[in-house]
PDB file of C-alpha atoms in Angstrom:
ATOM      1  CA  MET A   5     -16.545  31.422  62.376  1.00  0.00           C
ATOM      2  CA  THR A   6     -16.582  34.462  64.615  1.00  0.00           C
ATOM      3  CA  LEU A   7     -18.449  35.318  67.799  1.00  0.00           C
ATOM      4  CA  ALA A   8     -20.443  38.539  67.746  1.00  0.00           C
ATOM      5  CA  ARG A   9     -23.056  40.331  69.828  1.00  0.00           C
ATOM      6  CA  VAL A  10     -26.180  41.732  68.177  1.00  0.00           C
ATOM      7  CA  VAL A  11     -26.411  45.465  68.904  1.00  0.00           C
ATOM      8  CA  GLY A  12     -29.160  46.611  66.552  1.00  0.00           C
ATOM      9  CA  THR A  13     -31.028  46.344  63.278  1.00  0.00           C
ATOM     10  CA  ALA A  14     -30.404  47.995  59.911  1.00  0.00           C
ATOM     11  CA  VAL A  15     -33.444  48.618  57.714  1.00  0.00           C
ATOM     12  CA  PRO A  16     -32.504  49.442  54.106  1.00  0.00           C
ATOM     13  CA  SER A  17     -35.034  51.025  51.763  1.00  0.00           C
ATOM     14  CA  ARG A  18     -33.427  49.074  48.895  1.00  0.00           C
ATOM     15  CA  SER A  19     -30.885  46.297  48.742  1.00  0.00           C
ATOM     16  CA  ALA A  20     -28.804  44.908  45.891  1.00  0.00           C
ATOM     17  CA  ALA A  21     -28.946  41.543  47.681  1.00  0.00           C
ATOM     18  CA  ASP A  22     -32.683  41.279  46.865  1.00  0.00           C
ATOM     19  CA  ILE A  23     -33.419  38.611  49.487  1.00  0.00           C
ATOM     20  CA  PRO A  24     -37.153  38.470  50.307  1.00  0.00           C
ATOM     21  CA  GLY A  25     -37.841  38.985  54.017  1.00  0.00           C
ATOM     22  CA  ALA A  26     -34.188  39.701  54.798  1.00  0.00           C
ATOM     23  CA  VAL A  27     -33.421  40.962  58.297  1.00  0.00           C
ATOM     24  CA  TRP A  28     -30.135  42.833  58.592  1.00  0.00           C
ATOM     25  CA  ARG A  29     -28.571  43.001  62.061  1.00  0.00           C
ATOM     26  CA  ILE A  30     -25.762  45.188  63.342  1.00  0.00           C
ATOM     27  CA  VAL A  31     -23.253  42.995  65.162  1.00  0.00           C
ATOM     28  CA  GLU A  32     -20.100  43.706  67.126  1.00  0.00           C
ATOM     29  CA  VAL A  33     -17.267  41.165  67.008  1.00  0.00           C
ATOM     30  CA  CYS A  34     -16.542  39.946  70.561  1.00  0.00           C
ATOM     31  CA  ASP A  35     -14.533  37.449  72.593  1.00  0.00           C
ATOM     32  CA  HIS A  36     -15.799  34.212  74.171  1.00  0.00           C
ATOM     33  CA  HIS A  37     -17.065  36.184  77.195  1.00  0.00           C
ATOM     34  CA  GLY A  38     -19.170  38.460  74.997  1.00  0.00           C
ATOM     35  CA  LYS A  39     -16.851  41.454  75.472  1.00  0.00           C
ATOM     36  CA  LYS A  40     -16.312  43.791  72.520  1.00  0.00           C
ATOM     37  CA  ARG A  41     -13.211  42.866  70.528  1.00  0.00           C
ATOM     38  CA  GLY A  42     -13.666  44.395  67.132  1.00  0.00           C
ATOM     39  CA  SER A  43     -15.628  46.563  64.810  1.00  0.00           C
ATOM     40  CA  ARG A  44     -19.303  46.567  63.924  1.00  0.00           C
ATOM     41  CA  LEU A  45     -20.646  44.819  60.842  1.00  0.00           C
ATOM     42  CA  ILE A  46     -24.001  44.398  59.177  1.00  0.00           C
ATOM     43  CA  ALA A  47     -24.970  40.746  58.808  1.00  0.00           C
ATOM     44  CA  LEU A  48     -27.894  38.901  57.283  1.00  0.00           C
ATOM     45  CA  ASP A  49     -29.770  37.155  60.100  1.00  0.00           C
ATOM     46  CA  GLN A  50     -30.918  33.588  59.385  1.00  0.00           C
ATOM     47  CA  VAL A  51     -31.721  32.596  62.980  1.00  0.00           C
ATOM     48  CA  ASN A  52     -34.114  35.333  64.202  1.00  0.00           C
ATOM     49  CA  SER A  53     -31.647  36.834  66.665  1.00  0.00           C
ATOM     50  CA  ARG A  54     -32.536  39.611  69.102  1.00  0.00           C
ATOM     51  CA  ASP A  55     -30.588  42.554  70.466  1.00  0.00           C
ATOM     52  CA  ASP A  56     -27.866  41.475  72.914  1.00  0.00           C
ATOM     53  CA  ASP A  57     -27.789  37.845  71.647  1.00  0.00           C
ATOM     54  CA  LEU A  58     -24.359  36.247  71.275  1.00  0.00           C
ATOM     55  CA  VAL A  59     -24.240  34.748  67.788  1.00  0.00           C
ATOM     56  CA  MET A  60     -21.983  32.754  65.508  1.00  0.00           C
ATOM     57  CA  LEU A  61     -21.050  34.795  62.477  1.00  0.00           C
ATOM     58  CA  CYS A  62     -19.791  33.477  59.157  1.00  0.00           C
ATOM     59  CA  ARG A  63     -17.894  35.879  56.886  1.00  0.00           C
ATOM     60  CA  GLY A  64     -16.403  35.837  53.422  1.00  0.00           C
ATOM     61  CA  SER A  65     -17.158  33.734  50.372  1.00  0.00           C
ATOM     62  CA  SER A  66     -18.624  30.802  52.366  1.00  0.00           C
ATOM     63  CA  VAL A  67     -21.565  33.076  53.239  1.00  0.00           C
ATOM     64  CA  ARG A  68     -22.806  32.650  49.678  1.00  0.00           C
ATOM     65  CA  TRP A  69     -23.153  28.865  49.965  1.00  0.00           C
ATOM     66  CA  THR A  70     -26.748  28.982  51.234  1.00  0.00           C
ATOM     67  CA  ARG A  71     -29.796  28.848  48.993  1.00  0.00           C
ATOM     68  CA  GLU A  72     -30.834  32.368  50.021  1.00  0.00           C
ATOM     69  CA  THR A  73     -27.404  33.955  49.576  1.00  0.00           C
ATOM     70  CA  ALA A  74     -26.025  32.181  46.479  1.00  0.00           C
ATOM     71  CA  ASP A  75     -24.647  34.774  44.063  1.00  0.00           C
ATOM     72  CA  LYS A  76     -25.790  37.645  46.324  1.00  0.00           C
ATOM     73  CA  PRO A  77     -23.613  40.520  47.569  1.00  0.00           C
ATOM     74  CA  VAL A  78     -23.555  39.332  51.198  1.00  0.00           C
ATOM     75  CA  ASP A  79     -20.348  38.920  53.206  1.00  0.00           C
ATOM     76  CA  ALA A  80     -21.582  38.389  56.786  1.00  0.00           C
ATOM     77  CA  LEU A  81     -24.215  35.893  57.905  1.00  0.00           C
ATOM     78  CA  ILE A  82     -25.579  35.056  61.368  1.00  0.00           C
ATOM     79  CA  VAL A  83     -25.784  31.257  61.406  1.00  0.00           C
ATOM     80  CA  ALA A  84     -26.340  30.319  65.082  1.00  0.00           C
ATOM     81  CA  LEU A  85     -27.434  31.598  68.494  1.00  0.00           C
ATOM     82  CA  ILE A  86     -24.964  30.781  71.274  1.00  0.00           C
ATOM     83  CA  ASP A  87     -26.516  29.421  74.478  1.00  0.00           C
ATOM     84  CA  ILE A  88     -23.451  28.180  76.374  1.00  0.00           C
ATOM     85  CA  ILE A  89     -19.686  28.323  75.956  1.00  0.00           C
ATOM     86  CA  ASP A  90     -17.894  25.594  77.912  1.00  0.00           C
ATOM     87  CA  GLU A  91     -14.093  25.721  77.995  1.00  0.00           C
ATOM     88  CA  GLY A  92     -12.465  22.715  79.591  1.00  0.00           C
ATOM     89  CA  GLY A  93     -15.438  22.052  81.852  1.00  0.00           C
ATOM     90  CA  LYS A  94     -15.783  25.701  82.889  1.00  0.00           C
ATOM     91  CA  ILE A  95     -18.780  27.641  81.590  1.00  0.00           C
ATOM     92  CA  THR A  96     -17.484  31.007  80.390  1.00  0.00           C
ATOM     93  CA  TYR A  97     -20.757  32.185  78.845  1.00  0.00           C
ATOM     94  CA  LYS A  98     -24.381  31.308  79.483  1.00  0.00           C
ATOM     95  CA  ARG A  99     -27.329  32.957  77.764  1.00  0.00           C
TER      96      ARG A  99
END
């Protein structure tokens, strides 16, 4: 799992993934404080995220283990919204 921040939405006119109602979000890999740490990716959103949300991102072949993504060309999936990150009793992120 990877932390990422939602920075936008991608709206394709056609998609080989053919997932009804799919929402594609642009996410930026980040650290546990929400600071940019990596590149931008396009991920299928399964949790109705909004811009600037910190999310948990799943990547790779495990993305295709859901009913909606089985056998689909998807390699990044937003699976959770992060509300709080607590490290050793210290809150390092709060939504």
